[in-house]
PDB file of C-alpha atoms in Angstrom:
ATOM      1  CA  MET A 173     121.398 170.520 271.778  1.00 81.00           C
ATOM      2  CA  THR A 174     121.166 169.544 275.431  1.00 91.00           C
ATOM      3  CA  PRO A 175     123.287 171.675 277.755  1.00 98.00           C
ATOM      4  CA  TYR A 176     125.775 170.175 280.180  1.00 98.00           C
ATOM      5  CA  TYR A 177     126.575 171.545 283.542  1.00 98.00           C
ATOM      6  CA  VAL A 178     129.601 171.628 285.805  1.00 98.00           C
ATOM      7  CA  TYR A 179     128.751 171.599 289.487  1.00 98.00           C
ATOM      8  CA  ILE A 180     130.535 171.862 292.831  1.00 98.00           C
ATOM      9  CA  ILE A 181     129.240 170.214 296.010  1.00 98.00           C
ATOM     10  CA  LEU A 182     130.400 171.149 299.489  1.00 98.00           C
ATOM     11  CA  CYS A 183     130.950 167.957 301.474  1.00 97.00           C
ATOM     12  CA  GLU A 184     131.371 167.206 305.154  1.00 95.00           C
ATOM     13  CA  GLY A 185     134.848 168.252 306.322  1.00 94.00           C
ATOM     14  CA  ASN A 186     134.601 171.362 304.078  1.00 94.00           C
ATOM     15  CA  ASN A 187     135.836 169.434 301.042  1.00 94.00           C
ATOM     16  CA  PHE A 188     134.574 169.978 297.555  1.00 95.00           C
ATOM     17  CA  TYR A 189     133.481 167.579 294.861  1.00 97.00           C
ATOM     18  CA  THR A 190     133.287 168.760 291.226  1.00 98.00           C
ATOM     19  CA  GLY A 191     131.560 166.939 288.426  1.00 98.00           C
ATOM     20  CA  TYR A 192     129.536 167.443 285.202  1.00 98.00           C
ATOM     21  CA  THR A 193     126.060 166.240 284.185  1.00 98.00           C
ATOM     22  CA  LYS A 194     123.044 166.938 281.979  1.00 98.00           C
ATOM     23  CA  ASN A 195     120.690 167.168 284.961  1.00 98.00           C
ATOM     24  CA  VAL A 196     122.088 168.842 288.074  1.00 98.00           C
ATOM     25  CA  LYS A 197     119.017 168.194 290.372  1.00 97.00           C
ATOM     26  CA  SER A 198     118.930 164.442 289.557  1.00 97.00           C
ATOM     27  CA  ARG A 199     122.710 164.136 289.884  1.00 97.00           C
ATOM     28  CA  PHE A 200     122.737 165.883 293.270  1.00 98.00           C
ATOM     29  CA  ARG A 201     120.005 163.596 294.548  1.00 97.00           C
ATOM     30  CA  ARG A 202     122.121 160.630 293.558  1.00 97.00           C
ATOM     31  CA  HIS A 203     125.056 162.054 295.494  1.00 97.00           C
ATOM     32  CA  MET A 204     122.840 162.611 298.524  1.00 97.00           C
ATOM     33  CA  ASN A 205     121.602 158.991 298.321  1.00 96.00           C
ATOM     34  CA  GLY A 206     125.193 157.644 298.248  1.00 94.00           C
ATOM     35  CA  LYS A 207     124.985 156.647 294.545  1.00 94.00           C
ATOM     36  CA  GLY A 208     126.593 159.507 292.798  1.00 91.00           C
ATOM     37  CA  ALA A 209     130.331 158.896 293.152  1.00 94.00           C
ATOM     38  CA  ARG A 210     132.776 157.051 295.321  1.00 94.00           C
ATOM     39  CA  TYR A 211     134.059 160.329 296.823  1.00 95.00           C
ATOM     40  CA  THR A 212     130.599 161.474 297.941  1.00 96.00           C
ATOM     41  CA  LYS A 213     129.908 158.081 299.452  1.00 95.00           C
ATOM     42  CA  MET A 214     132.872 158.688 301.833  1.00 94.00           C
ATOM     43  CA  HIS A 215     132.368 162.448 302.206  1.00 95.00           C
ATOM     44  CA  LYS A 216     128.647 163.200 302.693  1.00 96.00           C
ATOM     45  CA  PRO A 217     127.355 166.059 300.554  1.00 97.00           C
ATOM     46  CA  LYS A 218     126.097 169.093 302.420  1.00 97.00           C
ATOM     47  CA  SER A 219     125.016 171.486 299.654  1.00 98.00           C
ATOM     48  CA  LEU A 220     125.300 172.375 296.002  1.00 98.00           C
ATOM     49  CA  VAL A 221     127.414 175.523 295.932  1.00 98.00           C
ATOM     50  CA  TYR A 222     128.090 176.235 292.245  1.00 98.00           C
ATOM     51  CA  VAL A 223     126.627 175.439 288.758  1.00 98.00           C
ATOM     52  CA  GLU A 224     127.862 176.523 285.353  1.00 98.00           C
ATOM     53  CA  GLU A 225     126.195 175.727 281.987  1.00 98.00           C
ATOM     54  CA  PHE A 226     127.951 174.673 278.814  1.00 98.00           C
ATOM     55  CA  GLY A 227     126.821 173.927 275.207  1.00 97.00           C
ATOM     56  CA  SER A 228     128.560 170.632 274.957  1.00 97.00           C
ATOM     57  CA  ARG A 229     129.923 167.724 276.957  1.00 97.00           C
ATOM     58  CA  SER A 230     133.483 168.401 275.937  1.00 98.00           C
ATOM     59  CA  GLU A 231     133.334 172.005 277.087  1.00 98.00           C
ATOM     60  CA  ALA A 232     131.934 170.917 280.512  1.00 98.00           C
ATOM     61  CA  MET A 233     134.686 168.217 280.817  1.00 98.00           C
ATOM     62  CA  LYS A 234     137.412 170.791 280.085  1.00 98.00           C
ATOM     63  CA  ARG A 235     136.008 173.160 282.689  1.00 98.00           C
ATOM     64  CA  GLU A 236     135.745 170.399 285.268  1.00 98.00           C
ATOM     65  CA  LYS A 237     139.456 169.589 284.763  1.00 97.00           C
ATOM     66  CA  ARG A 238     140.433 173.249 285.081  1.00 97.00           C
ATOM     67  CA  ILE A 239     138.462 173.563 288.340  1.00 97.00           C
ATOM     68  CA  LYS A 240     140.004 170.426 289.773  1.00 95.00           C
ATOM     69  CA  ARG A 241     143.497 171.854 289.185  1.00 95.00           C
ATOM     70  CA  LEU A 242     142.703 175.042 291.176  1.00 92.00           C
ATOM     71  CA  ASN A 243     144.126 175.574 294.688  1.00 83.00           C
ATOM     72  CA  HIS A 244     141.516 175.727 297.417  1.00 71.00           C
TER      73      HIS A 244
END
């Protein structure tokens, strides 16, 4: 079973972007190249600040939703 990861990127303006993926390094490179997500095209990524591993896509998606509901 391939693990999934939830990750948080610190972007310009000290904003955060949260997502999930199978390959964190590849996905972060896509964000850095402006091809990862609409949000990170508009808010340039600065650094990867958090990664958490999950056994399934559904677990990762649930965690991503919980993180996005948190107050900064």
